[in-house]
């Protein structure tokens, strides 16, 4: 059974003396996509209660098998992650919604973070590390122990600094020089 199922799904219609296919589904921690092929319709309800992908009654037509395999493919397809465009941050004593596109760079400031935008700065009640955990890695990158930048606002990268869309130059820390700054 090592490696079962190899590709994350199984087309199953078997029963072992000690353990039926249904019993096996009950004990599996990581359930694969399963299509049950059986001559007995009385197991269909139990199969769907165990979240099988499909239940095929023998004899199976090619069209019906293709339909079941399409269901497997749909369930196994990577799900697109929702696009994050805003985050909620604590400013003073209230929550404020910030658009990620407006955030140019972040600067650690003790127990706070200065969020620099095109039109000014907000002092957010958070650590830089905690704030970065809320932000998408593909858009924000830490370039210094005290600075992170929005890649969309980087206009130039030198060996030891980056220039941002606001013409601010931010130093790249020695331990961050290998970071991929531009997309």
PDB file of C-alpha atoms in Angstrom:
ATOM      1  CA  UNK A   1       0.000   0.000   0.000  1.00  0.00           C
ATOM      2  CA  UNK A   2       3.034   2.291   0.111  1.00  0.00           C
ATOM      3  CA  UNK A   3       2.380   5.337  -2.022  1.00  0.00           C
ATOM      4  CA  UNK A   4      -1.329   4.542  -2.472  1.00  0.00           C
ATOM      5  CA  UNK A   5      -2.775   6.309  -4.325  1.00  0.00           C
ATOM      6  CA  UNK A   6       0.129   7.511  -6.399  1.00  0.00           C
ATOM      7  CA  UNK A   7      -1.557  10.547  -8.021  1.00  0.00           C
ATOM      8  CA  UNK A   8      -4.107  11.570  -5.363  1.00  0.00           C
ATOM      9  CA  UNK A   9      -7.039   9.611  -6.792  1.00  0.00           C
ATOM     10  CA  UNK A  10      -8.132   6.018  -7.216  1.00  0.00           C
ATOM     11  CA  UNK A  11     -10.644   4.310  -9.452  1.00  0.00           C
ATOM     12  CA  UNK A  12     -11.863   1.671  -7.091  1.00  0.00           C
ATOM     13  CA  UNK A  13     -14.210  -1.262  -7.213  1.00  0.00           C
ATOM     14  CA  UNK A  14     -12.507  -3.748  -4.939  1.00  0.00           C
ATOM     15  CA  UNK A  15     -13.199  -5.369  -1.605  1.00  0.00           C
ATOM     16  CA  UNK A  16     -10.623  -7.114   0.559  1.00  0.00           C
ATOM     17  CA  UNK A  17     -11.557  -9.912   2.953  1.00  0.00           C
ATOM     18  CA  UNK A  18     -10.563  -7.904   6.040  1.00  0.00           C
ATOM     19  CA  UNK A  19     -11.155  -4.355   4.845  1.00  0.00           C
ATOM     20  CA  UNK A  20     -13.646  -3.085   2.262  1.00  0.00           C
ATOM     21  CA  UNK A  21     -12.957  -0.056   0.101  1.00  0.00           C
ATOM     22  CA  UNK A  22     -15.518   1.875   2.185  1.00  0.00           C
ATOM     23  CA  UNK A  23     -13.745   0.860   5.418  1.00  0.00           C
ATOM     24  CA  UNK A  24     -10.466   2.028   3.921  1.00  0.00           C
ATOM     25  CA  UNK A  25     -11.970   5.440   3.114  1.00  0.00           C
ATOM     26  CA  UNK A  26     -13.144   5.783   6.721  1.00  0.00           C
ATOM     27  CA  UNK A  27      -9.636   5.256   8.145  1.00  0.00           C
ATOM     28  CA  UNK A  28      -7.576   7.299   5.679  1.00  0.00           C
ATOM     29  CA  UNK A  29      -6.332  10.590   7.125  1.00  0.00           C
ATOM     30  CA  UNK A  30      -5.705  12.185   3.718  1.00  0.00           C
ATOM     31  CA  UNK A  31      -8.561  11.051   1.550  1.00  0.00           C
ATOM     32  CA  UNK A  32      -7.792  10.838  -2.172  1.00  0.00           C
ATOM     33  CA  UNK A  33     -10.247  11.562  -4.961  1.00  0.00           C
ATOM     34  CA  UNK A  34     -12.079   8.243  -5.348  1.00  0.00           C
ATOM     35  CA  UNK A  35     -14.349   7.021  -8.109  1.00  0.00           C
ATOM     36  CA  UNK A  36     -16.129   3.840  -7.055  1.00  0.00           C
ATOM     37  CA  UNK A  37     -17.041   1.383  -9.805  1.00  0.00           C
ATOM     38  CA  UNK A  38     -19.496  -1.242  -8.589  1.00  0.00           C
ATOM     39  CA  UNK A  39     -22.302  -3.521  -9.707  1.00  0.00           C
ATOM     40  CA  UNK A  40     -24.187  -2.729  -6.494  1.00  0.00           C
ATOM     41  CA  UNK A  41     -26.093   0.546  -6.214  1.00  0.00           C
ATOM     42  CA  UNK A  42     -26.824   0.059  -2.484  1.00  0.00           C
ATOM     43  CA  UNK A  43     -23.319   1.358  -1.633  1.00  0.00           C
ATOM     44  CA  UNK A  44     -23.767   4.653  -3.522  1.00  0.00           C
ATOM     45  CA  UNK A  45     -25.273   6.601  -0.612  1.00  0.00           C
ATOM     46  CA  UNK A  46     -22.537   5.439   1.749  1.00  0.00           C
ATOM     47  CA  UNK A  47     -19.952   6.392  -0.866  1.00  0.00           C
ATOM     48  CA  UNK A  48     -21.239   9.935  -1.175  1.00  0.00           C
ATOM     49  CA  UNK A  49     -21.401  10.250   2.627  1.00  0.00           C
ATOM     50  CA  UNK A  50     -17.662   9.485   2.539  1.00  0.00           C
ATOM     51  CA  UNK A  51     -17.228  12.242  -0.078  1.00  0.00           C
ATOM     52  CA  UNK A  52     -16.252  10.049  -3.016  1.00  0.00           C
ATOM     53  CA  UNK A  53     -15.909  11.972  -6.245  1.00  0.00           C
ATOM     54  CA  UNK A  54     -18.272   9.743  -8.200  1.00  0.00           C
ATOM     55  CA  UNK A  55     -20.008   6.357  -8.102  1.00  0.00           C
ATOM     56  CA  UNK A  56     -20.293   4.378 -11.322  1.00  0.00           C
ATOM     57  CA  UNK A  57     -22.559   1.378 -11.818  1.00  0.00           C
ATOM     58  CA  UNK A  58     -21.273  -1.445 -14.009  1.00  0.00           C
ATOM     59  CA  UNK A  59     -21.331  -1.700 -16.946  1.00  0.00           C
ATOM     60  CA  UNK A  60     -19.707   1.713 -17.333  1.00  0.00           C
ATOM     61  CA  UNK A  61     -19.888   3.598 -20.611  1.00  0.00           C
ATOM     62  CA  UNK A  62     -16.907   5.521 -21.894  1.00  0.00           C
ATOM     63  CA  UNK A  63     -18.888   8.786 -21.693  1.00  0.00           C
ATOM     64  CA  UNK A  64     -19.813   8.175 -18.039  1.00  0.00           C
ATOM     65  CA  UNK A  65     -16.189   7.317 -17.146  1.00  0.00           C
ATOM     66  CA  UNK A  66     -14.999  10.489 -18.897  1.00  0.00           C
ATOM     67  CA  UNK A  67     -17.530  12.508 -16.883  1.00  0.00           C
ATOM     68  CA  UNK A  68     -16.236  10.977 -13.620  1.00  0.00           C
ATOM     69  CA  UNK A  69     -12.634  11.726 -14.579  1.00  0.00           C
ATOM     70  CA  UNK A  70     -13.592  15.333 -15.377  1.00  0.00           C
ATOM     71  CA  UNK A  71     -14.960  15.604 -11.821  1.00  0.00           C
ATOM     72  CA  UNK A  72     -11.664  14.279 -10.460  1.00  0.00           C
ATOM     73  CA  UNK A  73      -9.688  16.800 -12.522  1.00  0.00           C
ATOM     74  CA  UNK A  74     -11.936  19.666 -11.384  1.00  0.00           C
ATOM     75  CA  UNK A  75     -11.503  18.729  -7.722  1.00  0.00           C
ATOM     76  CA  UNK A  76      -7.734  18.332  -8.085  1.00  0.00           C
ATOM     77  CA  UNK A  77      -7.203  21.576  -9.996  1.00  0.00           C
ATOM     78  CA  UNK A  78      -5.344  24.172  -7.943  1.00  0.00           C
ATOM     79  CA  UNK A  79      -7.751  26.681  -6.488  1.00  0.00           C
ATOM     80  CA  UNK A  80      -6.913  30.297  -7.180  1.00  0.00           C
ATOM     81  CA  UNK A  81      -6.173  32.202  -4.021  1.00  0.00           C
ATOM     82  CA  UNK A  82      -8.306  35.269  -3.516  1.00  0.00           C
ATOM     83  CA  UNK A  83      -6.533  38.446  -4.535  1.00  0.00           C
ATOM     84  CA  UNK A  84      -5.812  40.606  -1.505  1.00  0.00           C
ATOM     85  CA  UNK A  85      -6.133  44.291  -2.281  1.00  0.00           C
ATOM     86  CA  UNK A  86      -6.560  45.740   1.233  1.00  0.00           C
ATOM     87  CA  UNK A  87      -5.591  44.973   4.802  1.00  0.00           C
ATOM     88  CA  UNK A  88      -6.954  46.171   8.118  1.00  0.00           C
ATOM     89  CA  UNK A  89      -4.468  47.832  10.453  1.00  0.00           C
ATOM     90  CA  UNK A  90      -4.748  49.487  13.828  1.00  0.00           C
ATOM     91  CA  UNK A  91      -4.069  53.225  13.688  1.00  0.00           C
ATOM     92  CA  UNK A  92      -4.427  55.036  17.006  1.00  0.00           C
ATOM     93  CA  UNK A  93      -7.398  53.252  18.575  1.00  0.00           C
ATOM     94  CA  UNK A  94      -9.351  52.299  15.468  1.00  0.00           C
ATOM     95  CA  UNK A  95      -9.096  49.876  12.558  1.00  0.00           C
ATOM     96  CA  UNK A  96      -8.271  51.404   9.212  1.00  0.00           C
ATOM     97  CA  UNK A  97      -8.412  49.825   5.775  1.00  0.00           C
ATOM     98  CA  UNK A  98      -5.278  50.293   3.660  1.00  0.00           C
ATOM     99  CA  UNK A  99      -5.029  49.595  -0.058  1.00  0.00           C
ATOM    100  CA  UNK A 100      -1.891  47.570  -0.789  1.00  0.00           C
ATOM    101  CA  UNK A 101      -1.278  49.475  -4.012  1.00  0.00           C
ATOM    102  CA  UNK A 102      -1.032  52.746  -2.030  1.00  0.00           C
ATOM    103  CA  UNK A 103       1.631  51.397   0.342  1.00  0.00           C
ATOM    104  CA  UNK A 104       5.056  52.431  -0.988  1.00  0.00           C
ATOM    105  CA  UNK A 105       7.266  51.145   1.829  1.00  0.00           C
ATOM    106  CA  UNK A 106       7.210  50.146   5.486  1.00  0.00           C
ATOM    107  CA  UNK A 107       9.588  51.354   8.177  1.00  0.00           C
ATOM    108  CA  UNK A 108       9.937  49.710  11.602  1.00  0.00           C
ATOM    109  CA  UNK A 109       9.567  52.297  14.368  1.00  0.00           C
ATOM    110  CA  UNK A 110       9.826  50.605  17.777  1.00  0.00           C
ATOM    111  CA  UNK A 111       6.499  48.852  18.475  1.00  0.00           C
ATOM    112  CA  UNK A 112       4.995  50.589  15.446  1.00  0.00           C
ATOM    113  CA  UNK A 113       5.422  50.657  11.695  1.00  0.00           C
ATOM    114  CA  UNK A 114       5.469  53.769   9.566  1.00  0.00           C
ATOM    115  CA  UNK A 115       3.481  52.961   6.443  1.00  0.00           C
ATOM    116  CA  UNK A 116       4.655  55.392   3.787  1.00  0.00           C
ATOM    117  CA  UNK A 117       2.168  56.126   1.031  1.00  0.00           C
ATOM    118  CA  UNK A 118       2.241  58.458  -1.970  1.00  0.00           C
ATOM    119  CA  UNK A 119       0.470  61.150   0.038  1.00  0.00           C
ATOM    120  CA  UNK A 120       1.974  60.758   3.511  1.00  0.00           C
ATOM    121  CA  UNK A 121       2.605  58.381   6.384  1.00  0.00           C
ATOM    122  CA  UNK A 122       0.452  56.385   8.796  1.00  0.00           C
ATOM    123  CA  UNK A 123       1.748  55.132  12.137  1.00  0.00           C
ATOM    124  CA  UNK A 124       0.418  51.584  12.515  1.00  0.00           C
ATOM    125  CA  UNK A 125       0.279  49.768  15.847  1.00  0.00           C
ATOM    126  CA  UNK A 126       2.153  46.618  14.788  1.00  0.00           C
ATOM    127  CA  UNK A 127       5.623  45.185  14.452  1.00  0.00           C
ATOM    128  CA  UNK A 128       7.160  45.031  10.980  1.00  0.00           C
ATOM    129  CA  UNK A 129       7.237  41.229  11.173  1.00  0.00           C
ATOM    130  CA  UNK A 130       3.518  40.985  12.066  1.00  0.00           C
ATOM    131  CA  UNK A 131       2.539  43.424   9.330  1.00  0.00           C
ATOM    132  CA  UNK A 132       4.596  41.571   6.705  1.00  0.00           C
ATOM    133  CA  UNK A 133       2.799  38.333   7.613  1.00  0.00           C
ATOM    134  CA  UNK A 134      -0.469  39.956   6.465  1.00  0.00           C
ATOM    135  CA  UNK A 135       0.983  41.100   3.138  1.00  0.00           C
ATOM    136  CA  UNK A 136       1.443  39.020  -0.022  1.00  0.00           C
ATOM    137  CA  UNK A 137       5.072  37.903  -0.481  1.00  0.00           C
ATOM    138  CA  UNK A 138       4.859  38.441  -4.228  1.00  0.00           C
ATOM    139  CA  UNK A 139       4.167  42.158  -3.663  1.00  0.00           C
ATOM    140  CA  UNK A 140       6.183  43.088  -0.551  1.00  0.00           C
ATOM    141  CA  UNK A 141       9.788  42.214   0.261  1.00  0.00           C
ATOM    142  CA  UNK A 142      11.890  43.012   3.314  1.00  0.00           C
ATOM    143  CA  UNK A 143      15.180  44.606   2.261  1.00  0.00           C
ATOM    144  CA  UNK A 144      16.550  45.686   5.654  1.00  0.00           C
ATOM    145  CA  UNK A 145      15.813  44.753   9.259  1.00  0.00           C
ATOM    146  CA  UNK A 146      13.811  47.980   9.449  1.00  0.00           C
ATOM    147  CA  UNK A 147      12.435  48.331   5.908  1.00  0.00           C
ATOM    148  CA  UNK A 148      10.176  46.502   3.480  1.00  0.00           C
ATOM    149  CA  UNK A 149       9.133  47.787   0.071  1.00  0.00           C
ATOM    150  CA  UNK A 150       6.203  47.331  -2.268  1.00  0.00           C
ATOM    151  CA  UNK A 151       7.731  45.840  -5.432  1.00  0.00           C
ATOM    152  CA  UNK A 152       5.204  47.775  -7.533  1.00  0.00           C
ATOM    153  CA  UNK A 153       6.799  51.040  -6.384  1.00  0.00           C
ATOM    154  CA  UNK A 154      10.443  50.062  -6.977  1.00  0.00           C
ATOM    155  CA  UNK A 155      11.834  52.051  -9.899  1.00  0.00           C
ATOM    156  CA  UNK A 156      15.550  51.179  -9.597  1.00  0.00           C
ATOM    157  CA  UNK A 157      17.756  48.729  -7.739  1.00  0.00           C
ATOM    158  CA  UNK A 158      21.441  49.351  -7.003  1.00  0.00           C
ATOM    159  CA  UNK A 159      23.801  47.033  -5.131  1.00  0.00           C
ATOM    160  CA  UNK A 160      23.035  48.626  -1.754  1.00  0.00           C
ATOM    161  CA  UNK A 161      19.759  50.555  -2.180  1.00  0.00           C
ATOM    162  CA  UNK A 162      16.449  50.812  -4.010  1.00  0.00           C
ATOM    163  CA  UNK A 163      14.740  53.860  -5.427  1.00  0.00           C
ATOM    164  CA  UNK A 164      10.994  54.085  -5.045  1.00  0.00           C
ATOM    165  CA  UNK A 165       8.277  55.833  -7.046  1.00  0.00           C
ATOM    166  CA  UNK A 166       8.282  58.674  -4.499  1.00  0.00           C
ATOM    167  CA  UNK A 167      12.029  59.232  -5.213  1.00  0.00           C
ATOM    168  CA  UNK A 168      12.869  57.924  -1.739  1.00  0.00           C
ATOM    169  CA  UNK A 169      16.039  55.836  -1.590  1.00  0.00           C
ATOM    170  CA  UNK A 170      16.003  52.952   0.893  1.00  0.00           C
ATOM    171  CA  UNK A 171      19.171  51.136   1.925  1.00  0.00           C
ATOM    172  CA  UNK A 172      19.400  47.363   1.420  1.00  0.00           C
ATOM    173  CA  UNK A 173      20.760  45.614   4.521  1.00  0.00           C
ATOM    174  CA  UNK A 174      23.807  43.355   4.090  1.00  0.00           C
ATOM    175  CA  UNK A 175      21.874  40.209   5.014  1.00  0.00           C
ATOM    176  CA  UNK A 176      19.088  41.102   2.533  1.00  0.00           C
ATOM    177  CA  UNK A 177      21.270  41.745  -0.540  1.00  0.00           C
ATOM    178  CA  UNK A 178      20.348  38.396  -2.090  1.00  0.00           C
ATOM    179  CA  UNK A 179      16.607  39.143  -1.928  1.00  0.00           C
ATOM    180  CA  UNK A 180      14.666  39.170  -5.190  1.00  0.00           C
ATOM    181  CA  UNK A 181      13.438  42.755  -5.172  1.00  0.00           C
ATOM    182  CA  UNK A 182      12.004  43.163  -8.648  1.00  0.00           C
ATOM    183  CA  UNK A 183       9.127  40.786  -9.471  1.00  0.00           C
TER     184      UNK A 183
END
